Every structure is written in structure tokens, then in C-alpha cells.
Amino acid sequence: MLIAHEQIAFVGPRLPPNYEAVVGWKAVPKALTDDVTAIVVAGDTCLEESYLAQFPNLGLIACLSTGYDGVDVRWAARRGIKVTRAVEVNHEDVADHALGLLIAWTRGLVSGDRLVRSGEWSGSAKIVTRSLRELSVGVVGMGAIGKAVAARCALLGLPVSWWGPRPKDDVSFPRLPDLMTLANENDVLIVACKADSSNRHMIDGAILDALGPRGLLVNVARGRLVDEDALVDRLRSGRLAGAALDVFENEPTDPVKWRNLANVIVTPHSAGTTRTVMPKLVDQLILNLNAFFEGRELPTAIAA
């Protein structure tokens, strides 16, 4: 078994002792490639076909995360490779993080902290921020994360609407006709949808312009959903009030890009990695690995 990213190397010691696992990325010794039958990845890690082709006996790609946008599931299926992911493990924590970003940006918690620590708080004037309850929230995507985000916002008394490509019978919040309308009619846009080949840069310059100079963009989904160049341009020019981001197009992101943008809060893709969640992710991973090596049905297989 290959653990195919240094960021998830911690999985190795947590696997059952009967598993032989190696950690490697890009440069996998030729002597090992024929022996690899399963690969463990973070689901947002892009697996190139040329990389996977070096493993002729590969039968399973097991994503530690709930997301699997770095894996071409159809390509894998055509080659008899199964793909699994974590299911309903960290959506509540991601929603908590999204709400935390929303509150922190709206009430100036991060900028206020900087003000006090820098000694620039003179006390001569009150720091005035926006009231949370004056905001309306548009949620992009109404899967497990989107539903959890919407429920939290509603509990705080915020009007919530949403958009996604398909209606949801179990969602009571109003679904607007398209993403542009959602951005036009709300103060806050929270991106909570899955990423795939069809929606790269769905949050583009036009959507950001619709959100406007009083608007806030919160992204806890995937960085590639947002056109970062368009976002930075509008943040610098004041055409967008602010952004609160946990995910980026390239990770780790270049800190220089955000360093002089006081209207941005950034966190290091940590929304879904809590002490409670991480053991559950590993447990689901092991269930899938056990089933694969024992020839049983995979508990959380992804349909091609």
C-alpha cells in the first residue's frame, strides 16, 4: 500500500500491523511499483494519469477525506480501479469553521486582535463593525456542509437562500434560479459545494461584482472554485468588501498574495481537521482497506 502524500503520512502508524505501507510521492522506487495494490490520498490531491500508470496492479484509490475532486473516478473505473472516500464525518466541523470565519470577519475579530497587539489601539474612538443580523446569506451547494451552514445561519436569525444545480426536496430554504441571482441578492456568499471538472472558477469576476462592495465571500469548499486573480483584484480595488478563505487554488498558498490585504481572513485548510474528526477519517479508511483486501463490498465506494 502506498500513502501518496507527505501531508497524510500520519496515517501509516495508525494502520493495522498486518499492512505494509510506504510513503511516497512522485518518486516511487521502481522496485515497489508492481507491489502497490492500494493508494491512500487526500482527495484534493490531483492524481495524474501518468503517475497512476506506474502501478500496474493498482485496485483501490482510498481518499482519506470526504472530497475526491483530485481523482478521475471514471478513468479509474475504466481500468477496474475502485475509489472510496469518507462519508458524513466532518461536515459539522466545516460548517462551524465557516460560521467562525463569517463572524470573525463581520465583527472585526482578527483586525481587532492585530490592533491591540500592535499598540495602535488609542482608545480615542470606538471601533465600529457591522452587525451580523443585518446580513443575508447565500449558500452555494446544499450537500451535508451546505445544510449544516444554512442551519447555523438560520439559528442566528440570518435570512438564508441557496443555489445548486439540482433542487433538494429535503431543504426548506429558498433555492434561487442561478448563482448570479444568489450573489446579487445576498450580502454573504458561502461556498460549500463539491468541486469537479465542470465548475472550476464558478466564482468568477462577474459573480464577485454581483456580490459587490459590501459583500463578503467565504470559501470552505475548494480553492479552484474561485478565480483567485479576480478575487484579489476586487479586494484591492474595493469592489468586494472582503473574503474569508480556508482553501486556495494552490496549497500551501503564496503568503505574499494575501499579506497586504487587510480585508481578508485566511486559514490553512483546517476547517475539517479537528481532533474529533481525524480518528473517524482514519477509521473509515481502514474499513475500506479491510474490505478491499478481503474481497468484500467497499463501505463508501464512489459510483463512476
PDB file of C-alpha atoms in Angstrom:
ATOM      1  CA  MET A   1       0.000   0.000   0.000  1.00  0.00           C
ATOM      2  CA  LEU A   2       1.215   3.490  -0.850  1.00  0.00           C
ATOM      3  CA  ILE A   3       0.415   6.592   1.203  1.00  0.00           C
ATOM      4  CA  ALA A   4       0.745   9.075  -1.614  1.00  0.00           C
ATOM      5  CA  HIS A   5       1.244  12.401   0.089  1.00  0.00           C
ATOM      6  CA  GLU A   6       3.552  13.569   2.859  1.00  0.00           C
ATOM      7  CA  GLN A   7       0.688  15.538   4.431  1.00  0.00           C
ATOM      8  CA  ILE A   8      -1.115  12.333   5.370  1.00  0.00           C
ATOM      9  CA  ALA A   9       1.948  10.325   6.389  1.00  0.00           C
ATOM     10  CA  PHE A  10       0.464  10.205   9.909  1.00  0.00           C
ATOM     11  CA  VAL A  11      -1.937   7.533   8.621  1.00  0.00           C
ATOM     12  CA  GLY A  12       0.835   4.923   8.387  1.00  0.00           C
ATOM     13  CA  PRO A  13       1.356   4.280  12.114  1.00  0.00           C
ATOM     14  CA  ARG A  14      -2.418   4.113  12.627  1.00  0.00           C
ATOM     15  CA  LEU A  15      -2.930   1.243  10.189  1.00  0.00           C
ATOM     16  CA  PRO A  16      -3.278  -2.361  11.397  1.00  0.00           C
ATOM     17  CA  PRO A  17       0.123  -4.040  11.843  1.00  0.00           C
ATOM     18  CA  ASN A  18      -0.547  -6.555   9.064  1.00  0.00           C
ATOM     19  CA  TYR A  19      -0.498  -3.779   6.448  1.00  0.00           C
ATOM     20  CA  GLU A  20       2.746  -2.943   4.707  1.00  0.00           C
ATOM     21  CA  ALA A  21       2.630   0.751   3.850  1.00  0.00           C
ATOM     22  CA  VAL A  22       5.176   3.098   2.332  1.00  0.00           C
ATOM     23  CA  VAL A  23       5.032   6.865   1.970  1.00  0.00           C
ATOM     24  CA  GLY A  24       5.986   8.307  -1.385  1.00  0.00           C
ATOM     25  CA  TRP A  25       5.026  10.997  -3.865  1.00  0.00           C
ATOM     26  CA  LYS A  26       6.238  11.405  -7.454  1.00  0.00           C
ATOM     27  CA  ALA A  27       9.446   9.431  -6.948  1.00  0.00           C
ATOM     28  CA  VAL A  28       8.308   5.914  -6.052  1.00  0.00           C
ATOM     29  CA  PRO A  29      11.111   3.332  -6.347  1.00  0.00           C
ATOM     30  CA  LYS A  30      10.624   1.098  -9.379  1.00  0.00           C
ATOM     31  CA  ALA A  31      11.118  -1.950  -7.189  1.00  0.00           C
ATOM     32  CA  LEU A  32       7.912  -1.094  -5.317  1.00  0.00           C
ATOM     33  CA  THR A  33       5.540  -0.054  -8.085  1.00  0.00           C
ATOM     34  CA  ASP A  34       4.451  -3.588  -9.026  1.00  0.00           C
ATOM     35  CA  ASP A  35       3.595  -4.348  -5.392  1.00  0.00           C
ATOM     36  CA  VAL A  36       1.263  -1.384  -4.882  1.00  0.00           C
ATOM     37  CA  THR A  37      -2.378  -2.511  -4.974  1.00  0.00           C
ATOM     38  CA  ALA A  38      -3.883   0.367  -2.971  1.00  0.00           C
ATOM     39  CA  ILE A  39      -3.107   4.071  -2.739  1.00  0.00           C
ATOM     40  CA  VAL A  40      -4.194   6.328   0.126  1.00  0.00           C
ATOM     41  CA  VAL A  41      -4.564  10.000  -0.810  1.00  0.00           C
ATOM     42  CA  ALA A  42      -6.034  13.276   0.340  1.00  0.00           C
ATOM     43  CA  GLY A  43      -8.976  13.637  -2.021  1.00  0.00           C
ATOM     44  CA  ASP A  44      -7.989  17.077  -3.288  1.00  0.00           C
ATOM     45  CA  THR A  45      -4.555  15.862  -4.379  1.00  0.00           C
ATOM     46  CA  CYS A  46      -4.521  15.752  -8.167  1.00  0.00           C
ATOM     47  CA  LEU A  47      -3.585  12.255  -9.323  1.00  0.00           C
ATOM     48  CA  GLU A  48      -2.169  12.455 -12.830  1.00  0.00           C
ATOM     49  CA  GLU A  49      -2.806   9.507 -15.129  1.00  0.00           C
ATOM     50  CA  SER A  50       0.924   9.259 -15.789  1.00  0.00           C
ATOM     51  CA  TYR A  51       1.528   8.874 -12.051  1.00  0.00           C
ATOM     52  CA  LEU A  52      -1.104   6.160 -11.618  1.00  0.00           C
ATOM     53  CA  ALA A  53       0.062   4.301 -14.719  1.00  0.00           C
ATOM     54  CA  GLN A  54       3.257   3.236 -12.952  1.00  0.00           C
ATOM     55  CA  PHE A  55       1.220   0.916 -10.699  1.00  0.00           C
ATOM     56  CA  PRO A  56       0.035  -1.965 -12.929  1.00  0.00           C
ATOM     57  CA  ASN A  57      -1.663  -3.845 -10.083  1.00  0.00           C
ATOM     58  CA  LEU A  58      -3.484  -0.901  -8.547  1.00  0.00           C
ATOM     59  CA  GLY A  59      -7.031  -1.794  -7.498  1.00  0.00           C
ATOM     60  CA  LEU A  60      -8.032   0.874  -4.976  1.00  0.00           C
ATOM     61  CA  ILE A  61      -7.654   4.617  -4.509  1.00  0.00           C
ATOM     62  CA  ALA A  62      -8.773   5.354  -0.946  1.00  0.00           C
ATOM     63  CA  CYS A  63      -9.397   9.021  -0.183  1.00  0.00           C
ATOM     64  CA  LEU A  64      -8.883   9.913   3.453  1.00  0.00           C
ATOM     65  CA  SER A  65     -11.106  12.970   3.027  1.00  0.00           C
ATOM     66  CA  THR A  66     -14.742  13.432   2.062  1.00  0.00           C
ATOM     67  CA  GLY A  67     -13.753  15.285  -1.105  1.00  0.00           C
ATOM     68  CA  TYR A  68     -12.354  13.354  -4.055  1.00  0.00           C
ATOM     69  CA  ASP A  69     -12.026  16.011  -6.739  1.00  0.00           C
ATOM     70  CA  GLY A  70      -8.381  15.161  -7.379  1.00  0.00           C
ATOM     71  CA  VAL A  71      -9.356  11.698  -8.614  1.00  0.00           C
ATOM     72  CA  ASP A  72     -10.790  10.982 -12.060  1.00  0.00           C
ATOM     73  CA  VAL A  73     -13.305   8.371 -10.918  1.00  0.00           C
ATOM     74  CA  ARG A  74     -14.421   7.468 -14.449  1.00  0.00           C
ATOM     75  CA  TRP A  75     -10.845   6.970 -15.613  1.00  0.00           C
ATOM     76  CA  ALA A  76     -10.243   4.718 -12.610  1.00  0.00           C
ATOM     77  CA  ALA A  77     -13.431   2.724 -13.230  1.00  0.00           C
ATOM     78  CA  ARG A  78     -12.450   2.036 -16.833  1.00  0.00           C
ATOM     79  CA  ARG A  79      -9.280   0.419 -15.511  1.00  0.00           C
ATOM     80  CA  GLY A  80     -11.015  -1.575 -12.801  1.00  0.00           C
ATOM     81  CA  ILE A  81      -9.760   0.679 -10.006  1.00  0.00           C
ATOM     82  CA  LYS A  82     -12.223   1.370  -7.200  1.00  0.00           C
ATOM     83  CA  VAL A  83     -12.350   4.705  -5.361  1.00  0.00           C
ATOM     84  CA  THR A  84     -13.570   5.340  -1.808  1.00  0.00           C
ATOM     85  CA  ARG A  85     -13.944   8.389   0.400  1.00  0.00           C
ATOM     86  CA  ALA A  86     -15.033   9.394   3.901  1.00  0.00           C
ATOM     87  CA  VAL A  87     -18.762   9.999   4.319  1.00  0.00           C
ATOM     88  CA  GLU A  88     -20.566  12.359   6.731  1.00  0.00           C
ATOM     89  CA  VAL A  89     -17.610  12.763   9.041  1.00  0.00           C
ATOM     90  CA  ASN A  90     -16.516  16.401   9.132  1.00  0.00           C
ATOM     91  CA  HIS A  91     -19.391  18.463   7.692  1.00  0.00           C
ATOM     92  CA  GLU A  92     -20.410  19.829  11.097  1.00  0.00           C
ATOM     93  CA  ASP A  93     -16.866  20.996  11.832  1.00  0.00           C
ATOM     94  CA  VAL A  94     -16.522  22.586   8.403  1.00  0.00           C
ATOM     95  CA  ALA A  95     -19.811  24.416   8.961  1.00  0.00           C
ATOM     96  CA  ASP A  96     -18.586  25.631  12.364  1.00  0.00           C
ATOM     97  CA  HIS A  97     -15.459  26.972  10.690  1.00  0.00           C
ATOM     98  CA  ALA A  98     -17.480  28.735   8.005  1.00  0.00           C
ATOM     99  CA  LEU A  99     -19.604  30.417  10.647  1.00  0.00           C
ATOM    100  CA  GLY A 100     -16.481  31.326  12.607  1.00  0.00           C
ATOM    101  CA  LEU A 101     -14.992  32.989   9.536  1.00  0.00           C
ATOM    102  CA  LEU A 102     -18.234  34.867   8.916  1.00  0.00           C
ATOM    103  CA  ILE A 103     -18.418  36.171  12.487  1.00  0.00           C
ATOM    104  CA  ALA A 104     -14.689  36.928  12.714  1.00  0.00           C
ATOM    105  CA  TRP A 105     -14.717  38.984   9.516  1.00  0.00           C
ATOM    106  CA  THR A 106     -18.009  40.767  10.153  1.00  0.00           C
ATOM    107  CA  ARG A 107     -17.161  41.754  13.734  1.00  0.00           C
ATOM    108  CA  GLY A 108     -13.510  42.536  13.015  1.00  0.00           C
ATOM    109  CA  LEU A 109     -12.141  39.973  15.462  1.00  0.00           C
ATOM    110  CA  VAL A 110      -8.871  39.381  13.620  1.00  0.00           C
ATOM    111  CA  SER A 111      -8.253  43.043  12.787  1.00  0.00           C
ATOM    112  CA  GLY A 112      -9.153  43.963  16.369  1.00  0.00           C
ATOM    113  CA  ASP A 113      -6.648  41.466  17.708  1.00  0.00           C
ATOM    114  CA  ARG A 114      -3.953  42.961  15.465  1.00  0.00           C
ATOM    115  CA  LEU A 115      -4.871  46.464  16.625  1.00  0.00           C
ATOM    116  CA  VAL A 116      -4.438  45.604  20.298  1.00  0.00           C
ATOM    117  CA  ARG A 117      -1.219  43.618  19.843  1.00  0.00           C
ATOM    118  CA  SER A 118       0.397  46.310  17.688  1.00  0.00           C
ATOM    119  CA  GLY A 119      -0.222  49.039  20.250  1.00  0.00           C
ATOM    120  CA  GLU A 120      -2.256  51.045  17.724  1.00  0.00           C
ATOM    121  CA  TRP A 121      -5.411  50.973  19.849  1.00  0.00           C
ATOM    122  CA  SER A 122      -5.513  54.519  21.127  1.00  0.00           C
ATOM    123  CA  GLY A 123      -8.842  54.386  22.933  1.00  0.00           C
ATOM    124  CA  SER A 124      -9.819  57.737  21.449  1.00  0.00           C
ATOM    125  CA  ALA A 125     -12.593  56.230  19.345  1.00  0.00           C
ATOM    126  CA  LYS A 126     -14.744  53.138  19.329  1.00  0.00           C
ATOM    127  CA  ILE A 127     -14.123  50.530  16.670  1.00  0.00           C
ATOM    128  CA  VAL A 128     -17.365  50.155  14.722  1.00  0.00           C
ATOM    129  CA  THR A 129     -18.160  46.938  12.848  1.00  0.00           C
ATOM    130  CA  ARG A 130     -21.184  45.543  11.046  1.00  0.00           C
ATOM    131  CA  SER A 131     -23.982  43.766  12.860  1.00  0.00           C
ATOM    132  CA  LEU A 132     -24.277  40.120  11.958  1.00  0.00           C
ATOM    133  CA  ARG A 133     -28.054  40.284  11.874  1.00  0.00           C
ATOM    134  CA  GLU A 134     -28.111  42.876   9.105  1.00  0.00           C
ATOM    135  CA  LEU A 135     -26.678  40.317   6.695  1.00  0.00           C
ATOM    136  CA  SER A 136     -28.355  37.881   4.338  1.00  0.00           C
ATOM    137  CA  VAL A 137     -26.517  34.695   3.412  1.00  0.00           C
ATOM    138  CA  GLY A 138     -26.412  32.794   0.128  1.00  0.00           C
ATOM    139  CA  VAL A 139     -25.085  29.240   0.315  1.00  0.00           C
ATOM    140  CA  VAL A 140     -23.536  27.697  -2.799  1.00  0.00           C
ATOM    141  CA  GLY A 141     -24.287  23.982  -2.676  1.00  0.00           C
ATOM    142  CA  MET A 142     -26.694  22.236  -0.325  1.00  0.00           C
ATOM    143  CA  GLY A 143     -24.962  18.980   0.474  1.00  0.00           C
ATOM    144  CA  ALA A 144     -24.067  17.976   4.024  1.00  0.00           C
ATOM    145  CA  ILE A 145     -21.842  21.028   4.561  1.00  0.00           C
ATOM    146  CA  GLY A 146     -24.261  23.464   2.940  1.00  0.00           C
ATOM    147  CA  LYS A 147     -27.160  22.195   5.046  1.00  0.00           C
ATOM    148  CA  ALA A 148     -25.112  22.494   8.237  1.00  0.00           C
ATOM    149  CA  VAL A 149     -24.032  26.039   7.312  1.00  0.00           C
ATOM    150  CA  ALA A 150     -27.591  27.096   6.483  1.00  0.00           C
ATOM    151  CA  ALA A 151     -28.943  25.676   9.745  1.00  0.00           C
ATOM    152  CA  ARG A 152     -26.384  27.594  11.799  1.00  0.00           C
ATOM    153  CA  CYS A 153     -27.056  30.865   9.990  1.00  0.00           C
ATOM    154  CA  ALA A 154     -30.804  30.428  10.436  1.00  0.00           C
ATOM    155  CA  LEU A 155     -30.370  29.865  14.179  1.00  0.00           C
ATOM    156  CA  LEU A 156     -28.659  33.255  14.333  1.00  0.00           C
ATOM    157  CA  GLY A 157     -31.626  34.866  12.615  1.00  0.00           C
ATOM    158  CA  LEU A 158     -29.952  35.428   9.248  1.00  0.00           C
ATOM    159  CA  PRO A 159     -32.054  35.124   6.087  1.00  0.00           C
ATOM    160  CA  VAL A 160     -30.706  32.186   4.065  1.00  0.00           C
ATOM    161  CA  SER A 161     -31.139  31.243   0.414  1.00  0.00           C
ATOM    162  CA  TRP A 162     -29.143  28.884  -1.740  1.00  0.00           C
ATOM    163  CA  TRP A 163     -28.324  27.696  -5.205  1.00  0.00           C
ATOM    164  CA  GLY A 164     -27.160  24.366  -6.562  1.00  0.00           C
ATOM    165  CA  PRO A 165     -27.558  22.584  -9.881  1.00  0.00           C
ATOM    166  CA  ARG A 166     -30.425  20.420  -8.606  1.00  0.00           C
ATOM    167  CA  PRO A 167     -33.431  21.094  -6.331  1.00  0.00           C
ATOM    168  CA  LYS A 168     -33.471  19.361  -2.930  1.00  0.00           C
ATOM    169  CA  ASP A 169     -36.789  18.128  -1.580  1.00  0.00           C
ATOM    170  CA  ASP A 170     -35.450  17.984   1.981  1.00  0.00           C
ATOM    171  CA  VAL A 171     -34.296  21.637   2.043  1.00  0.00           C
ATOM    172  CA  SER A 172     -36.729  24.302   3.252  1.00  0.00           C
ATOM    173  CA  PHE A 173     -34.576  27.311   2.388  1.00  0.00           C
ATOM    174  CA  PRO A 174     -35.472  29.045  -0.892  1.00  0.00           C
ATOM    175  CA  ARG A 175     -33.457  27.964  -3.922  1.00  0.00           C
ATOM    176  CA  LEU A 176     -32.711  30.870  -6.250  1.00  0.00           C
ATOM    177  CA  PRO A 177     -32.690  30.358 -10.035  1.00  0.00           C
ATOM    178  CA  ASP A 178     -28.947  30.730 -10.580  1.00  0.00           C
ATOM    179  CA  LEU A 179     -25.636  31.622  -8.973  1.00  0.00           C
ATOM    180  CA  MET A 180     -25.699  35.180 -10.291  1.00  0.00           C
ATOM    181  CA  THR A 181     -29.046  35.846  -8.614  1.00  0.00           C
ATOM    182  CA  LEU A 182     -27.751  34.331  -5.377  1.00  0.00           C
ATOM    183  CA  ALA A 183     -24.773  36.717  -5.402  1.00  0.00           C
ATOM    184  CA  ASN A 184     -26.935  39.697  -6.354  1.00  0.00           C
ATOM    185  CA  GLU A 185     -29.459  39.174  -3.587  1.00  0.00           C
ATOM    186  CA  ASN A 186     -27.171  38.435  -0.629  1.00  0.00           C
ATOM    187  CA  ASP A 187     -24.537  40.170   1.478  1.00  0.00           C
ATOM    188  CA  VAL A 188     -22.542  36.987   2.100  1.00  0.00           C
ATOM    189  CA  LEU A 189     -21.752  34.135  -0.277  1.00  0.00           C
ATOM    190  CA  ILE A 190     -20.614  30.920   1.424  1.00  0.00           C
ATOM    191  CA  VAL A 191     -19.124  28.367  -0.964  1.00  0.00           C
ATOM    192  CA  ALA A 192     -19.898  24.847   0.280  1.00  0.00           C
ATOM    193  CA  CYS A 193     -20.237  22.759  -2.891  1.00  0.00           C
ATOM    194  CA  LYS A 194     -18.075  19.956  -4.224  1.00  0.00           C
ATOM    195  CA  ALA A 195     -15.555  20.699  -6.953  1.00  0.00           C
ATOM    196  CA  ASP A 196     -15.376  18.846 -10.242  1.00  0.00           C
ATOM    197  CA  SER A 197     -14.292  19.417 -13.831  1.00  0.00           C
ATOM    198  CA  SER A 198     -17.434  21.420 -14.615  1.00  0.00           C
ATOM    199  CA  ASN A 199     -17.223  24.178 -12.013  1.00  0.00           C
ATOM    200  CA  ARG A 200     -13.641  25.461 -11.893  1.00  0.00           C
ATOM    201  CA  HIS A 201     -13.714  29.246 -11.282  1.00  0.00           C
ATOM    202  CA  MET A 202     -17.504  29.236 -10.944  1.00  0.00           C
ATOM    203  CA  ILE A 203     -16.982  32.179  -8.580  1.00  0.00           C
ATOM    204  CA  ASP A 204     -15.544  34.464 -11.248  1.00  0.00           C
ATOM    205  CA  GLY A 205     -15.270  38.217 -11.667  1.00  0.00           C
ATOM    206  CA  ALA A 206     -18.900  38.598 -12.690  1.00  0.00           C
ATOM    207  CA  ILE A 207     -20.161  36.760  -9.604  1.00  0.00           C
ATOM    208  CA  LEU A 208     -17.872  38.806  -7.354  1.00  0.00           C
ATOM    209  CA  ASP A 209     -19.113  42.017  -8.976  1.00  0.00           C
ATOM    210  CA  ALA A 210     -22.681  40.911  -8.288  1.00  0.00           C
ATOM    211  CA  LEU A 211     -21.790  40.357  -4.633  1.00  0.00           C
ATOM    212  CA  GLY A 212     -20.446  43.888  -4.674  1.00  0.00           C
ATOM    213  CA  PRO A 213     -18.589  46.398  -2.500  1.00  0.00           C
ATOM    214  CA  ARG A 214     -20.483  45.434   0.668  1.00  0.00           C
ATOM    215  CA  GLY A 215     -20.238  41.713   0.002  1.00  0.00           C
ATOM    216  CA  LEU A 216     -18.247  39.005   1.763  1.00  0.00           C
ATOM    217  CA  LEU A 217     -17.050  35.767   0.155  1.00  0.00           C
ATOM    218  CA  VAL A 218     -16.491  32.764   2.450  1.00  0.00           C
ATOM    219  CA  ASN A 219     -14.932  29.631   0.940  1.00  0.00           C
ATOM    220  CA  VAL A 220     -14.668  26.362   2.879  1.00  0.00           C
ATOM    221  CA  ALA A 221     -15.079  24.080  -0.158  1.00  0.00           C
ATOM    222  CA  ARG A 222     -12.237  24.025  -2.695  1.00  0.00           C
ATOM    223  CA  GLY A 223      -9.908  26.793  -3.818  1.00  0.00           C
ATOM    224  CA  ARG A 224     -10.282  26.008  -7.506  1.00  0.00           C
ATOM    225  CA  LEU A 225     -13.945  27.029  -7.358  1.00  0.00           C
ATOM    226  CA  VAL A 226     -12.847  30.680  -7.074  1.00  0.00           C
ATOM    227  CA  ASP A 227     -10.900  32.714  -9.623  1.00  0.00           C
ATOM    228  CA  GLU A 228      -8.263  33.972  -7.189  1.00  0.00           C
ATOM    229  CA  ASP A 229      -6.838  36.593  -9.547  1.00  0.00           C
ATOM    230  CA  ALA A 230     -10.294  38.117  -9.979  1.00  0.00           C
ATOM    231  CA  LEU A 231     -10.852  37.910  -6.227  1.00  0.00           C
ATOM    232  CA  VAL A 232      -7.590  39.672  -5.342  1.00  0.00           C
ATOM    233  CA  ASP A 233      -8.267  42.362  -7.945  1.00  0.00           C
ATOM    234  CA  ARG A 234     -11.660  43.158  -6.431  1.00  0.00           C
ATOM    235  CA  LEU A 235     -10.378  43.048  -2.874  1.00  0.00           C
ATOM    236  CA  ARG A 236      -7.623  45.530  -3.722  1.00  0.00           C
ATOM    237  CA  SER A 237      -9.942  47.876  -5.600  1.00  0.00           C
ATOM    238  CA  GLY A 238     -12.747  47.810  -3.033  1.00  0.00           C
ATOM    239  CA  ARG A 239     -15.222  46.278  -5.462  1.00  0.00           C
ATOM    240  CA  LEU A 240     -15.631  43.488  -2.903  1.00  0.00           C
ATOM    241  CA  ALA A 241     -15.707  44.209   0.821  1.00  0.00           C
ATOM    242  CA  GLY A 242     -13.850  41.134   1.938  1.00  0.00           C
ATOM    243  CA  ALA A 243     -13.107  37.439   1.868  1.00  0.00           C
ATOM    244  CA  ALA A 244     -12.643  34.707   4.460  1.00  0.00           C
ATOM    245  CA  LEU A 245     -10.861  31.701   2.982  1.00  0.00           C
ATOM    246  CA  ASP A 246      -9.884  28.277   4.244  1.00  0.00           C
ATOM    247  CA  VAL A 247      -8.998  26.866   0.810  1.00  0.00           C
ATOM    248  CA  PHE A 248      -6.886  28.074  -2.108  1.00  0.00           C
ATOM    249  CA  GLU A 249      -6.160  27.276  -5.743  1.00  0.00           C
ATOM    250  CA  ASN A 250      -2.652  26.131  -4.863  1.00  0.00           C
ATOM    251  CA  GLU A 251      -1.856  24.860  -1.393  1.00  0.00           C
ATOM    252  CA  PRO A 252       0.066  25.938   0.547  1.00  0.00           C
ATOM    253  CA  THR A 253      -0.896  29.301  -0.905  1.00  0.00           C
ATOM    254  CA  ASP A 254       1.667  32.019  -1.576  1.00  0.00           C
ATOM    255  CA  PRO A 255       1.507  34.249   1.535  1.00  0.00           C
ATOM    256  CA  VAL A 256       2.593  37.293  -0.468  1.00  0.00           C
ATOM    257  CA  LYS A 257      -0.737  37.228  -2.298  1.00  0.00           C
ATOM    258  CA  TRP A 258      -2.659  37.951   0.924  1.00  0.00           C
ATOM    259  CA  ARG A 259      -0.100  39.770   3.054  1.00  0.00           C
ATOM    260  CA  ASN A 260      -1.246  43.337   2.360  1.00  0.00           C
ATOM    261  CA  LEU A 261      -4.977  42.644   2.121  1.00  0.00           C
ATOM    262  CA  ALA A 262      -6.406  43.770   5.433  1.00  0.00           C
ATOM    263  CA  ASN A 263      -9.922  42.837   4.315  1.00  0.00           C
ATOM    264  CA  VAL A 264      -9.117  39.117   4.128  1.00  0.00           C
ATOM    265  CA  ILE A 265      -9.036  36.373   6.765  1.00  0.00           C
ATOM    266  CA  VAL A 266      -7.153  33.215   5.784  1.00  0.00           C
ATOM    267  CA  THR A 267      -6.806  29.836   7.494  1.00  0.00           C
ATOM    268  CA  PRO A 268      -4.663  26.864   6.351  1.00  0.00           C
ATOM    269  CA  HIS A 269      -7.308  24.439   5.013  1.00  0.00           C
ATOM    270  CA  SER A 270      -8.095  23.405   8.571  1.00  0.00           C
ATOM    271  CA  ALA A 271     -11.904  23.582   8.634  1.00  0.00           C
ATOM    272  CA  GLY A 272     -12.414  19.833   8.615  1.00  0.00           C
ATOM    273  CA  THR A 273      -9.382  18.620  10.555  1.00  0.00           C
ATOM    274  CA  THR A 274     -10.341  18.578  14.210  1.00  0.00           C
ATOM    275  CA  ARG A 275      -9.184  16.202  16.944  1.00  0.00           C
ATOM    276  CA  THR A 276     -12.631  14.643  16.886  1.00  0.00           C
ATOM    277  CA  VAL A 277     -12.757  14.147  13.139  1.00  0.00           C
ATOM    278  CA  MET A 278      -9.287  12.835  12.304  1.00  0.00           C
ATOM    279  CA  PRO A 279      -9.664   9.448  14.073  1.00  0.00           C
ATOM    280  CA  LYS A 280     -13.038   8.977  12.350  1.00  0.00           C
ATOM    281  CA  LEU A 281     -11.482   9.636   8.950  1.00  0.00           C
ATOM    282  CA  VAL A 282      -8.815   7.022   9.635  1.00  0.00           C
ATOM    283  CA  ASP A 283     -11.419   4.537  10.921  1.00  0.00           C
ATOM    284  CA  GLN A 284     -13.447   4.836   7.707  1.00  0.00           C
ATOM    285  CA  LEU A 285     -10.281   4.496   5.666  1.00  0.00           C
ATOM    286  CA  ILE A 286      -9.381   1.267   7.464  1.00  0.00           C
ATOM    287  CA  LEU A 287     -12.889  -0.133   6.937  1.00  0.00           C
ATOM    288  CA  ASN A 288     -12.500   0.397   3.200  1.00  0.00           C
ATOM    289  CA  LEU A 289      -8.977  -1.019   3.120  1.00  0.00           C
ATOM    290  CA  ASN A 290     -10.045  -4.109   5.069  1.00  0.00           C
ATOM    291  CA  ALA A 291     -12.981  -4.691   2.739  1.00  0.00           C
ATOM    292  CA  PHE A 292     -10.786  -4.288  -0.347  1.00  0.00           C
ATOM    293  CA  PHE A 293      -8.072  -6.692   0.765  1.00  0.00           C
ATOM    294  CA  GLU A 294     -10.670  -9.224   1.948  1.00  0.00           C
ATOM    295  CA  GLY A 295     -12.614  -9.015  -1.313  1.00  0.00           C
ATOM    296  CA  ARG A 296     -15.763  -7.614   0.282  1.00  0.00           C
ATOM    297  CA  GLU A 297     -18.044  -4.775  -0.804  1.00  0.00           C
ATOM    298  CA  LEU A 298     -16.488  -1.390  -0.074  1.00  0.00           C
ATOM    299  CA  PRO A 299     -18.465   0.574   2.558  1.00  0.00           C
ATOM    300  CA  THR A 300     -18.109   4.002   0.929  1.00  0.00           C
ATOM    301  CA  ALA A 301     -17.295   3.339  -2.709  1.00  0.00           C
ATOM    302  CA  ILE A 302     -17.862   6.166  -5.196  1.00  0.00           C
ATOM    303  CA  ALA A 303     -20.015   5.312  -8.192  1.00  0.00           C
ATOM    304  CA  ALA A 304     -18.407   6.179 -11.524  1.00  0.00           C
TER     305      ALA A 304
END
